[in-house]
Amino acid sequence: MKTILERLNDIAGTAFEKAGYDPKYGQVKVSDRPDLCQYQCNGAMAAAKQYHKAPIQIAGDVVEGMNIYDAFESVEAVNPGFINMNLNPEFLAEVVQEMSEDERLGVPVPEHPKTIVVDYGGANVAKPLHVGHLRPATIGESVKRICAFAGHKVIGDVHLGDWGLQIGLIITELKKRQPELPYFDESFSGEYPKEAPFTISDLEEIYPTASARSKEDEAFRTEAEENTRKLQSGYEPYMAIWRHIMEVSVADLKKNYDRLDVHFDLWKGESDVESYIPDMIEDLKNKGLAHESEGALVVDVTEEGDAKELPPCIILKSNGATLYATTDLATIIEREKLYQPDQIIYVADKRQSLHFTQVFRVAKKAELIDEDAELIHIGFGTMNGPDGSPFKTRDGGILRLENLHAQIVDEVKQKMSENRDYGEEELAKIADKVGLAALKYGDLSNQASKDYIFDVTRFASFEGNTGPYILYTIVRIGSVLSKFTDEGGRIDEDEPLLPPIGESESELYRTLTGFPMMVEGAYRELAPHKVCQYVYALSEAFNHFYHDTKILAEPDEDRKNSYLRLIMLVQKVLKKGIDLLGFESPTKM
């Protein structure tokens, strides 16, 4: 089905054309002044330059052709050349009725669906998820869901950091602590143990210790770098340790991502593309793109038109070790081979923008991916504490993500306990869902590129623009519907929706019609915050309608049935909205 703006554009475009003007000027938008009209067209202002007429004269000509349509309750030309429109309630009801009958809620299926890879998560093995992993996880999961609902084939890849210096550091530290292990005995010729010589808790202590030691002990760091090189060269004893690290780490990561309702189609890492690197390097050399600079192998990426010269992309370090750029380029080769993506979307800190600019330019120059494929970096800002600096624990350490999640769930529990009595088990289940909504909505409601203050108290509030408020609205609708059916009522879903009769009902209808356009915009701009804006606006519109209307006490049975069908649709749209954000609602709060 066509969106309401597409329908209005068709009408306005036809009216412009019949009046002797280019139909391209018939672009309609939601009014900037809702106190004056619901929709507006400003095309006459632009057309005035082409046709050398006063905008108000052009607008008047066009309005004559628009008045014949039943879609409008009123349409008028207003100085200096605006076309103001208010919709006929019958037309509005028809649009919403079609939306309610469409399983996709009015969101069209694209004629040519794309294949999209979303690279998000970016966790490093052997390290716990911390607050810095919240944004790539929540933004990436939402972007993946938005693209999929927009009708595209989407593949989510966690893209683990599993092949870099952190592995060499762990191996070196482990050797110092347990030199008797067979991995460090060059004469050992048997099978290596199946059980890992460490737990996830051990790794979480080993890595930071090794990292700190490498900054103070140059010999230790040199050894760690050499062990990294040996691992990347396929040295079997260190490969065995690496496999232990992967098994222990991935099990823990999956558990923690599941708690966040974040799910990946692929659990690939840098190590998966190691086999592509030698041929890739030879290809870059053969094409005359890669050359030596101070012992390293680099590719120049500065292009004509750049405001300043960009540093070259380093492919191999002087000691032959690979870098993130190396594995990112090899990953592009693998994705092109396996999926032929139309887009690859990377969700990563905006401070990595130079890295992605370098990688994307090398990939295009070297023709590692189809020339029409898009490589996109969604650069997100930092999540800061109340003092405006990056979020930390009270003692200044990095806060684990599961602890942040627990903090906000505890805040929700406290708020719920103040208002109602719940059994402990029921309270825990509800608070877990509401807490996750508070956490994710608090993050996603901010434009991805912006830094923001993470305020646990505000995000867990049941009032205002928060996740719990959206969930409370969904539960409130469910409560009205349940009360009606519990008392023996039956909703006739075959009866059409009646035209709205009050301003709050009309506003609710109009807000509903914006859902398909919101999905289109959120997909086009890869912007989950647009979903947040919409579900908040729809929740506000419903709650105004709820307070203005005695839904269950309505004496007119047809009108009551229409009200109930209307709020069923609102609940369905809100549930789809929060699904796009990556959380779900409880049945009671």
Coordinates of C-alpha atoms in Angstrom, one line a residue:
M1 CA 0.0 0.0 0.0
K2 CA 1.1 3.6 -0.6
T3 CA 2.0 5.7 2.4
I4 CA -0.2 8.7 3.2
L5 CA 2.4 11.1 1.9
E6 CA 2.8 9.2 -1.3
R7 CA -1.0 9.5 -1.8
L8 CA -0.9 13.2 -1.1
N9 CA 2.1 13.7 -3.3
D10 CA 0.2 12.0 -6.2
I11 CA -2.7 14.4 -5.7
A12 CA -0.6 17.5 -5.4
G13 CA 1.6 16.5 -8.3
T14 CA -1.4 15.9 -10.5
A15 CA -2.9 19.3 -9.5
F16 CA 0.4 21.1 -10.3
E17 CA 0.5 19.4 -13.7
K18 CA -3.1 20.2 -14.5
A19 CA -2.5 23.8 -13.6
G20 CA 0.4 23.9 -16.1
Y21 CA 3.3 23.4 -13.7
D22 CA 5.9 20.6 -13.2
P23 CA 4.4 17.8 -11.0
K24 CA 7.8 17.6 -9.2
Y25 CA 6.7 20.6 -7.1
G26 CA 3.9 18.6 -5.5
Q27 CA 5.8 17.3 -2.6
V28 CA 3.8 17.2 0.6
K29 CA 5.1 17.0 4.2
V30 CA 3.7 16.9 7.7
S31 CA 3.0 20.5 8.7
D32 CA 5.6 22.5 10.6
R33 CA 2.7 24.4 12.1
P34 CA 0.2 21.8 13.4
D35 CA -1.8 24.7 14.9
L36 CA -2.6 25.9 11.3
C37 CA -2.9 22.7 9.3
Q38 CA -2.0 19.0 9.3
Y39 CA 0.0 18.8 6.0
Q40 CA 1.6 21.4 3.8
C41 CA 3.1 21.8 0.3
N42 CA 5.7 24.5 -0.3
G43 CA 6.3 23.7 -4.0
A44 CA 4.8 27.0 -5.2
M45 CA 7.7 28.8 -3.6
A46 CA 10.2 26.9 -5.7
A47 CA 8.1 26.9 -8.8
A48 CA 7.8 30.8 -8.7
K49 CA 11.5 31.0 -9.8
Q50 CA 10.9 28.8 -12.9
Y51 CA 7.6 30.3 -14.0
H52 CA 8.2 33.9 -13.0
K53 CA 4.9 34.1 -11.1
A54 CA 4.0 35.1 -7.6
P55 CA 4.1 32.0 -5.3
I56 CA 0.6 32.7 -4.0
Q57 CA -0.8 32.8 -7.6
I58 CA 0.7 29.4 -8.3
A59 CA -0.6 28.0 -5.0
G60 CA -4.0 29.3 -5.8
D61 CA -4.0 27.6 -9.3
V62 CA -3.0 24.3 -7.7
V63 CA -5.5 24.5 -4.9
E64 CA -8.3 24.7 -7.4
G65 CA -7.3 21.3 -8.7
M66 CA -6.9 19.8 -5.3
N67 CA -10.3 20.8 -4.0
I68 CA -12.0 18.1 -6.2
Y69 CA -10.5 15.3 -4.1
D70 CA -12.4 13.7 -1.2
A71 CA -9.1 13.3 0.7
F72 CA -9.3 16.9 2.1
E73 CA -11.6 18.5 4.7
S74 CA -9.9 21.7 3.6
V75 CA -7.1 22.9 1.4
E76 CA -6.1 26.5 0.9
A77 CA -3.4 28.8 -0.5
V78 CA -1.8 31.0 2.2
N79 CA 0.6 33.9 1.7
P80 CA 3.3 34.0 0.6
G81 CA 2.6 30.7 -1.2
F82 CA 2.0 27.8 1.1
I83 CA -0.7 25.1 0.4
N84 CA -2.2 24.1 3.7
M85 CA -4.2 20.8 4.0
N86 CA -6.4 19.2 6.5
L87 CA -7.6 15.6 5.8
N88 CA -11.1 14.4 5.6
P89 CA -11.7 12.0 8.5
E90 CA -13.2 9.4 6.1
F91 CA -10.0 9.4 4.1
L92 CA -7.9 9.1 7.2
A93 CA -9.9 6.1 8.4
E94 CA -9.5 4.4 5.0
V95 CA -5.7 4.7 5.1
V96 CA -5.6 3.3 8.7
Q97 CA -8.0 0.6 7.8
E98 CA -5.7 -0.6 5.0
M99 CA -2.8 -0.5 7.3
S100 CA -4.6 -2.6 9.9
E101 CA -5.3 -5.2 7.2
D102 CA -1.7 -5.4 6.0
E103 CA 0.5 -7.9 7.9
R104 CA 3.5 -5.5 7.3
L105 CA 1.5 -2.5 8.7
G106 CA 1.8 -0.6 5.4
V107 CA 5.6 -1.1 5.0
P108 CA 6.2 -2.1 1.4
V109 CA 8.4 -4.9 0.2
P110 CA 11.3 -3.5 -1.9
E111 CA 11.3 -4.4 -5.6
H112 CA 15.0 -5.3 -5.5
P113 CA 15.9 -6.4 -1.9
K114 CA 19.5 -5.9 -1.0
T115 CA 22.0 -8.2 0.7
I116 CA 23.4 -6.4 3.7
V117 CA 26.1 -7.4 6.2
V118 CA 26.0 -5.6 9.5
D119 CA 29.4 -5.8 11.4
Y120 CA 28.7 -5.1 15.0
G121 CA 29.5 -6.2 18.5
G122 CA 33.3 -6.2 17.9
A123 CA 34.1 -7.9 21.2
N124 CA 37.6 -9.1 21.9
V125 CA 38.0 -12.7 23.2
A126 CA 39.4 -13.2 26.7
K127 CA 37.9 -10.0 27.9
P128 CA 34.5 -9.4 29.5
L129 CA 31.9 -7.2 27.8
H130 CA 32.1 -3.7 29.3
V131 CA 30.1 -0.5 29.0
G132 CA 32.0 0.3 25.8
H133 CA 30.3 -2.6 24.1
L134 CA 26.8 -1.4 24.8
R135 CA 26.5 1.0 21.9
P136 CA 27.8 -1.3 19.1
A137 CA 25.6 -4.1 20.4
T138 CA 22.3 -2.1 20.7
I139 CA 22.8 0.1 17.6
G140 CA 23.9 -2.9 15.5
E141 CA 21.1 -5.1 16.6
S142 CA 18.5 -2.4 15.9
V143 CA 20.0 -1.5 12.5
K144 CA 20.0 -5.2 11.6
R145 CA 16.3 -5.5 12.5
I146 CA 15.3 -2.3 10.8
C147 CA 17.0 -3.4 7.5
A148 CA 15.4 -6.8 7.7
F149 CA 11.9 -5.4 8.3
A150 CA 12.5 -3.0 5.4
G151 CA 12.6 -6.1 3.3
H152 CA 16.3 -6.9 2.9
K153 CA 18.4 -10.0 3.5
V154 CA 20.5 -9.1 6.5
I155 CA 23.5 -11.0 7.9
G156 CA 24.8 -9.9 11.4
D157 CA 28.4 -10.7 12.2
V158 CA 29.9 -10.3 15.6
H159 CA 33.4 -10.0 14.0
L160 CA 35.5 -11.0 17.1
G161 CA 38.9 -9.6 17.9
D162 CA 40.6 -13.0 18.2
W163 CA 43.9 -12.8 16.4
G164 CA 45.8 -9.8 17.7
L165 CA 48.3 -8.9 20.3
Q166 CA 45.9 -9.7 23.2
I167 CA 46.3 -13.4 22.4
G168 CA 50.1 -13.1 22.4
L169 CA 49.9 -11.3 25.7
I170 CA 47.8 -14.0 27.3
I171 CA 50.1 -16.8 25.9
T172 CA 53.2 -14.9 27.3
E173 CA 51.6 -14.4 30.7
L174 CA 50.4 -18.0 30.9
K175 CA 53.9 -19.2 30.1
K176 CA 55.3 -17.2 33.1
R177 CA 52.6 -18.6 35.4
Q178 CA 52.5 -22.2 34.2
P179 CA 55.7 -23.0 32.3
E180 CA 55.1 -26.7 33.0
L181 CA 52.2 -26.8 30.6
P182 CA 52.8 -29.0 27.5
Y183 CA 52.2 -26.0 25.1
F184 CA 55.6 -24.6 26.3
D185 CA 57.5 -27.8 26.0
E186 CA 59.2 -27.9 22.6
S187 CA 59.9 -31.7 23.0
F188 CA 56.2 -32.5 23.6
S189 CA 54.7 -34.7 20.8
G190 CA 51.4 -35.9 22.2
E191 CA 47.9 -34.6 22.0
Y192 CA 47.2 -31.3 23.8
P193 CA 44.7 -31.4 26.6
K194 CA 41.0 -31.0 25.6
E195 CA 40.2 -29.1 28.8
A196 CA 41.4 -25.4 28.9
P197 CA 44.0 -24.7 31.6
F198 CA 42.0 -21.6 32.6
T199 CA 38.4 -20.4 33.2
I200 CA 36.8 -17.2 31.9
S201 CA 37.5 -15.7 35.3
D202 CA 41.1 -16.6 35.0
L203 CA 41.3 -15.0 31.5
E204 CA 39.7 -11.8 32.8
E205 CA 42.5 -11.5 35.3
I206 CA 45.3 -12.7 33.1
Y207 CA 44.8 -10.3 30.2
P208 CA 44.8 -7.0 32.2
T209 CA 47.8 -8.2 34.2
A210 CA 49.6 -9.0 30.9
S211 CA 48.6 -5.8 29.3
A212 CA 49.8 -3.7 32.2
R213 CA 53.1 -5.7 32.3
S214 CA 53.7 -5.0 28.6
K215 CA 53.6 -1.3 29.2
E216 CA 56.3 -1.5 31.8
D217 CA 58.4 -4.4 30.6
E218 CA 59.8 -4.0 27.1
A219 CA 61.2 -7.5 27.0
F220 CA 57.8 -8.9 27.9
R221 CA 56.1 -6.9 25.2
T222 CA 58.7 -8.0 22.6
E223 CA 58.1 -11.6 23.6
A224 CA 54.3 -11.1 23.4
E225 CA 54.7 -9.7 19.9
E226 CA 56.8 -12.6 18.8
N227 CA 54.3 -15.1 20.3
T228 CA 51.5 -13.2 18.3
R229 CA 53.6 -13.6 15.1
K230 CA 54.1 -17.4 15.9
L231 CA 50.4 -17.8 16.5
Q232 CA 49.5 -16.1 13.2
S233 CA 52.1 -18.3 11.5
G234 CA 50.1 -21.4 12.6
Y235 CA 52.5 -22.6 15.4
E236 CA 50.4 -25.5 16.7
P237 CA 51.1 -25.3 20.5
Y238 CA 49.9 -21.7 20.5
M239 CA 47.0 -22.6 18.2
A240 CA 45.9 -25.1 20.8
I241 CA 45.9 -22.3 23.5
W242 CA 44.0 -20.1 21.1
R243 CA 41.3 -22.7 20.6
H244 CA 40.9 -23.0 24.4
I245 CA 40.6 -19.2 24.6
M246 CA 38.0 -19.2 21.9
E247 CA 35.9 -22.0 23.4
V248 CA 35.9 -20.4 26.9
S249 CA 35.4 -16.8 25.7
V250 CA 32.7 -17.4 23.0
A251 CA 30.5 -19.4 25.5
D252 CA 30.7 -16.4 27.9
L253 CA 30.1 -13.8 25.2
K254 CA 27.0 -15.7 23.9
K255 CA 25.6 -15.9 27.4
N256 CA 26.0 -12.1 27.9
Y257 CA 24.8 -11.1 24.4
D258 CA 21.7 -13.3 24.9
R259 CA 20.9 -11.4 28.1
L260 CA 20.9 -8.2 26.0
D261 CA 18.7 -9.9 23.3
V262 CA 21.4 -9.3 20.8
H263 CA 21.9 -12.1 18.3
F264 CA 24.4 -12.7 15.5
D265 CA 24.1 -14.9 12.4
L266 CA 27.8 -15.3 12.2
W267 CA 30.4 -15.8 15.0
K268 CA 33.4 -15.1 12.8
G269 CA 36.6 -13.4 13.9
E270 CA 39.8 -12.0 12.4
S271 CA 41.3 -15.5 12.5
D272 CA 38.7 -16.8 9.9
V273 CA 40.2 -14.7 7.2
E274 CA 43.9 -15.5 7.8
S275 CA 44.0 -17.7 4.7
Y276 CA 43.0 -14.8 2.5
I277 CA 45.8 -12.5 3.6
P278 CA 48.8 -13.9 1.6
D279 CA 47.0 -13.7 -1.8
M280 CA 45.5 -10.3 -0.9
I281 CA 49.0 -8.9 -0.2
E282 CA 50.4 -10.3 -3.5
D283 CA 47.4 -8.8 -5.3
L284 CA 48.0 -5.4 -3.8
K285 CA 51.6 -5.6 -4.8
N286 CA 50.8 -6.8 -8.3
K287 CA 48.4 -3.9 -8.8
G288 CA 51.0 -1.5 -7.8
L289 CA 49.1 -0.3 -4.8
A290 CA 51.2 -1.7 -1.9
H291 CA 54.8 -0.4 -1.3
E292 CA 57.3 -0.4 1.5
S293 CA 57.6 2.5 3.8
E294 CA 60.0 2.5 6.8
G295 CA 59.9 -1.3 6.6
A296 CA 56.1 -1.6 6.6
L297 CA 53.9 -2.5 3.7
V298 CA 51.4 0.3 3.0
V299 CA 48.8 1.6 0.5
D300 CA 48.4 5.3 -0.1
V301 CA 44.8 6.4 0.3
T302 CA 44.8 10.2 -0.2
E303 CA 42.5 11.2 -3.1
E304 CA 42.1 14.3 -5.1
G305 CA 39.9 16.8 -3.3
D306 CA 40.9 15.7 0.2
A307 CA 41.4 18.8 2.4
K308 CA 44.6 17.3 3.8
E309 CA 46.8 14.3 3.1
L310 CA 45.7 11.1 4.8
P311 CA 48.2 8.7 6.4
P312 CA 48.7 5.6 4.3
C313 CA 46.9 2.3 5.3
I314 CA 49.4 -0.1 6.9
I315 CA 48.9 -3.6 5.6
L316 CA 51.9 -5.3 7.3
K317 CA 54.1 -4.1 10.1
S318 CA 57.8 -4.1 9.7
N319 CA 58.0 -7.5 11.6
G320 CA 55.5 -9.0 9.2
A321 CA 52.6 -8.9 11.7
T322 CA 49.1 -8.1 10.5
L323 CA 46.9 -5.3 11.8
Y324 CA 43.1 -4.6 12.0
A325 CA 43.3 -3.0 8.6
T326 CA 44.7 -6.2 7.2
T327 CA 42.0 -8.5 8.6
D328 CA 39.3 -6.0 7.8
L329 CA 40.3 -6.0 4.2
A330 CA 40.5 -9.8 4.1
T331 CA 37.1 -9.9 5.7
I332 CA 35.7 -7.8 2.9
I333 CA 37.2 -10.3 0.4
E334 CA 35.5 -13.2 2.2
R335 CA 32.2 -11.4 2.4
E336 CA 32.3 -10.6 -1.3
K337 CA 33.1 -14.3 -2.0
L338 CA 30.4 -15.7 0.2
Y339 CA 27.5 -13.2 0.1
Q340 CA 28.1 -10.6 -2.7
P341 CA 26.7 -7.9 -0.4
D342 CA 25.2 -4.7 -1.7
Q343 CA 26.1 -3.0 1.6
I344 CA 28.5 -3.7 4.5
I345 CA 27.6 -1.6 7.5
Y346 CA 30.2 -1.3 10.3
V347 CA 29.0 -0.1 13.7
A348 CA 32.0 1.2 15.6
D349 CA 33.3 4.2 17.6
K350 CA 33.4 7.4 15.5
R351 CA 37.0 7.8 16.6
Q352 CA 37.8 5.0 14.2
S353 CA 36.6 7.0 11.2
L354 CA 40.1 7.4 9.8
H355 CA 40.6 3.6 10.0
F356 CA 37.4 2.9 8.0
T357 CA 38.2 5.6 5.5
Q358 CA 41.5 3.9 4.8
V359 CA 40.1 0.4 4.6
F360 CA 37.2 1.5 2.4
R361 CA 39.5 3.3 0.0
V362 CA 41.9 0.4 -0.3
A363 CA 39.0 -2.0 -0.8
K364 CA 37.6 0.1 -3.7
K365 CA 41.0 0.9 -5.3
A366 CA 42.0 -2.8 -5.2
E367 CA 38.6 -3.9 -6.4
L368 CA 38.2 -6.3 -3.5
I369 CA 34.4 -5.7 -3.6
D370 CA 31.9 -4.9 -6.3
E371 CA 32.2 -1.3 -7.4
D372 CA 28.5 -0.6 -6.7
A373 CA 28.6 -2.1 -3.2
E374 CA 28.4 0.4 -0.3
L375 CA 30.8 0.4 2.6
I376 CA 29.3 2.3 5.5
H377 CA 30.6 3.3 8.9
I378 CA 28.1 4.2 11.6
G379 CA 30.3 6.1 14.0
F380 CA 28.8 6.3 17.4
G381 CA 29.7 8.7 20.2
T382 CA 30.7 7.9 23.8
M383 CA 28.4 6.9 26.7
N384 CA 29.4 9.2 29.6
G385 CA 28.7 9.2 33.3
P386 CA 26.9 12.0 35.2
D387 CA 30.2 14.0 35.3
G388 CA 30.3 14.0 31.5
S389 CA 33.4 11.8 31.3
P390 CA 33.4 8.2 30.0
F391 CA 31.4 5.8 32.2
K392 CA 33.5 4.3 35.0
T393 CA 33.1 2.3 38.2
R394 CA 33.3 4.2 41.5
D395 CA 37.0 3.2 41.8
G396 CA 37.7 4.5 38.3
G397 CA 37.7 1.1 36.5
I398 CA 35.8 0.0 33.4
L399 CA 32.3 -1.1 34.4
R400 CA 31.3 -4.5 33.1
L401 CA 28.2 -4.5 30.9
E402 CA 26.4 -7.1 33.0
N403 CA 26.8 -4.9 36.1
L404 CA 25.4 -1.9 34.3
H405 CA 22.5 -4.0 33.2
A406 CA 22.0 -5.1 36.8
Q407 CA 22.1 -1.5 38.1
I408 CA 19.2 -0.4 35.8
V409 CA 17.2 -3.6 36.6
D410 CA 17.6 -2.8 40.3
E411 CA 16.4 0.7 39.8
V412 CA 13.3 -0.5 38.0
K413 CA 12.6 -3.0 40.8
Q414 CA 12.8 -0.3 43.3
K415 CA 10.4 1.9 41.4
M416 CA 7.9 -1.0 40.8
S417 CA 8.0 -2.0 44.5
E418 CA 7.1 1.6 45.5
N419 CA 3.9 1.4 43.6
R420 CA 2.7 -2.2 43.7
D421 CA 3.1 -5.4 45.5
Y422 CA 4.6 -8.2 43.4
G423 CA 5.8 -11.7 44.3
E424 CA 9.6 -11.9 44.1
E425 CA 9.7 -14.2 41.1
E426 CA 7.1 -12.1 39.1
L427 CA 8.9 -8.8 40.1
A428 CA 12.2 -10.2 38.8
K429 CA 10.8 -11.3 35.4
I430 CA 9.0 -8.0 34.8
A431 CA 11.9 -5.9 36.0
D432 CA 14.3 -7.8 33.7
K433 CA 12.2 -6.9 30.6
V434 CA 11.6 -3.3 31.7
G435 CA 15.3 -2.9 32.7
L436 CA 16.4 -4.0 29.3
A437 CA 14.0 -1.6 27.7
A438 CA 15.3 1.2 29.9
L439 CA 18.9 0.3 29.0
K440 CA 18.4 0.0 25.2
Y441 CA 16.0 2.8 24.8
G442 CA 18.2 5.1 26.8
D443 CA 21.0 4.4 24.4
L444 CA 19.1 4.3 21.1
S445 CA 17.0 7.4 21.7
N446 CA 20.2 9.4 21.2
Q447 CA 21.4 10.0 17.7
A448 CA 24.2 7.5 17.2
S449 CA 27.0 9.9 16.5
K450 CA 26.4 12.0 19.6
D451 CA 27.9 11.6 23.0
Y452 CA 25.4 11.4 25.8
I453 CA 25.0 11.1 29.6
F454 CA 23.8 7.7 30.8
D455 CA 21.4 8.6 33.6
V456 CA 20.2 5.4 35.3
T457 CA 17.4 7.2 37.3
R458 CA 16.1 9.1 34.3
F459 CA 16.2 6.1 31.9
A460 CA 14.4 3.9 34.4
S461 CA 11.6 6.4 34.9
F462 CA 8.0 5.3 34.0
E463 CA 7.3 8.9 32.8
G464 CA 8.6 10.9 29.8
N465 CA 10.6 9.7 26.8
T466 CA 11.8 6.4 28.2
G467 CA 11.6 2.7 27.5
P468 CA 9.5 2.0 30.6
Y469 CA 7.0 4.6 29.5
I470 CA 6.6 2.9 26.1
L471 CA 6.2 -0.5 27.7
Y472 CA 3.6 1.0 30.2
T473 CA 1.6 2.3 27.2
I474 CA 1.6 -1.2 25.6
V475 CA 0.6 -2.8 28.9
R476 CA -2.2 -0.2 29.4
I477 CA -3.7 -1.0 26.0
G478 CA -3.5 -4.7 26.9
S479 CA -5.3 -4.0 30.1
V480 CA -8.2 -2.2 28.4
L481 CA -8.5 -5.1 25.8
S482 CA -8.4 -7.8 28.5
K483 CA -11.0 -6.0 30.7
F484 CA -13.4 -5.9 27.7
T485 CA -12.9 -9.6 26.8
D486 CA -12.9 -10.8 30.4
E487 CA -16.3 -9.2 30.8
G488 CA -17.6 -11.3 27.8
G489 CA -17.0 -8.7 25.1
R490 CA -16.0 -9.6 21.5
I491 CA -14.2 -7.4 19.1
D492 CA -15.5 -7.6 15.6
E493 CA -12.4 -7.3 13.4
D494 CA -14.5 -7.5 10.2
E495 CA -16.1 -4.1 10.9
P496 CA -14.2 -1.1 9.3
L497 CA -12.8 1.6 11.5
L498 CA -15.0 4.6 11.8
P499 CA -13.8 8.1 10.9
P500 CA -12.2 9.9 14.0
I501 CA -14.5 12.4 15.7
G502 CA -12.3 14.2 18.2
E503 CA -8.9 15.9 17.9
S504 CA -7.1 13.4 20.0
E505 CA -8.5 10.5 18.0
S506 CA -7.7 12.2 14.8
E507 CA -4.1 12.8 16.0
L508 CA -3.8 9.1 16.9
Y509 CA -5.0 8.2 13.4
R510 CA -2.5 10.6 11.8
T511 CA 0.4 9.3 14.0
L512 CA -0.4 5.7 13.0
T513 CA -0.2 6.6 9.3
G514 CA 3.4 7.8 9.9
F515 CA 4.7 4.3 10.7
P516 CA 5.6 3.2 7.2
M517 CA 7.4 6.5 6.5
M518 CA 9.3 6.2 9.8
V519 CA 10.5 2.7 8.8
E520 CA 11.6 4.0 5.4
G521 CA 13.5 6.9 7.0
A522 CA 15.1 4.8 9.7
Y523 CA 16.3 2.4 7.1
R524 CA 17.5 5.0 4.7
E525 CA 19.4 6.9 7.4
L526 CA 20.3 3.8 9.5
A527 CA 18.9 5.7 12.4
P528 CA 17.3 3.7 15.4
H529 CA 16.7 7.1 17.2
K530 CA 13.9 7.7 14.6
V531 CA 12.1 4.6 15.8
C532 CA 12.4 5.9 19.3
Q533 CA 11.0 9.3 18.3
Y534 CA 8.1 7.5 16.6
V535 CA 7.1 5.1 19.3
Y536 CA 7.2 7.9 21.9
A537 CA 5.0 10.1 19.7
L538 CA 2.5 7.2 19.2
S539 CA 2.5 6.5 22.9
E540 CA 1.8 10.2 23.7
A541 CA -1.0 10.2 21.1
F542 CA -2.6 7.1 22.5
N543 CA -2.4 8.4 26.1
H544 CA -4.0 11.7 25.1
F545 CA -6.8 9.7 23.4
Y546 CA -7.1 7.4 26.4
H547 CA -7.6 10.3 28.8
D548 CA -10.0 12.1 26.5
T549 CA -12.1 9.0 25.6
K550 CA -14.3 6.7 27.7
I551 CA -13.4 3.7 25.5
L552 CA -15.3 0.9 27.4
A553 CA -18.1 3.2 28.6
E554 CA -18.9 4.3 25.0
P555 CA -22.7 3.6 24.5
D556 CA -22.5 3.3 20.7
E557 CA -21.4 -0.3 20.1
D558 CA -20.1 0.4 16.6
R559 CA -18.0 3.3 17.9
K560 CA -16.8 1.2 20.9
N561 CA -15.8 -1.6 18.5
S562 CA -13.9 1.0 16.4
Y563 CA -12.1 2.3 19.4
L564 CA -11.0 -1.2 20.4
R565 CA -9.8 -2.1 16.9
L566 CA -7.9 1.2 16.8
I567 CA -6.0 0.6 20.0
M568 CA -5.3 -3.0 19.0
L569 CA -3.6 -1.5 16.0
V570 CA -1.7 1.0 18.2
Q571 CA -0.5 -1.9 20.4
K572 CA 0.6 -3.9 17.3
V573 CA 2.5 -1.0 15.9
L574 CA 4.2 -0.2 19.2
K575 CA 5.2 -3.8 19.6
K576 CA 6.7 -3.8 16.2
G577 CA 8.5 -0.6 17.0
I578 CA 10.1 -1.9 20.2
D579 CA 11.0 -5.1 18.3
L580 CA 13.0 -3.0 15.9
L581 CA 14.8 -1.5 18.9
G582 CA 15.5 -5.0 20.3
F583 CA 13.3 -5.4 23.4
E584 CA 9.8 -6.7 24.2
S585 CA 7.0 -5.8 26.6
P586 CA 5.7 -7.7 29.7
T587 CA 2.0 -8.4 30.0
K588 CA 1.7 -6.4 33.2
M589 CA 3.6 -3.7 35.0

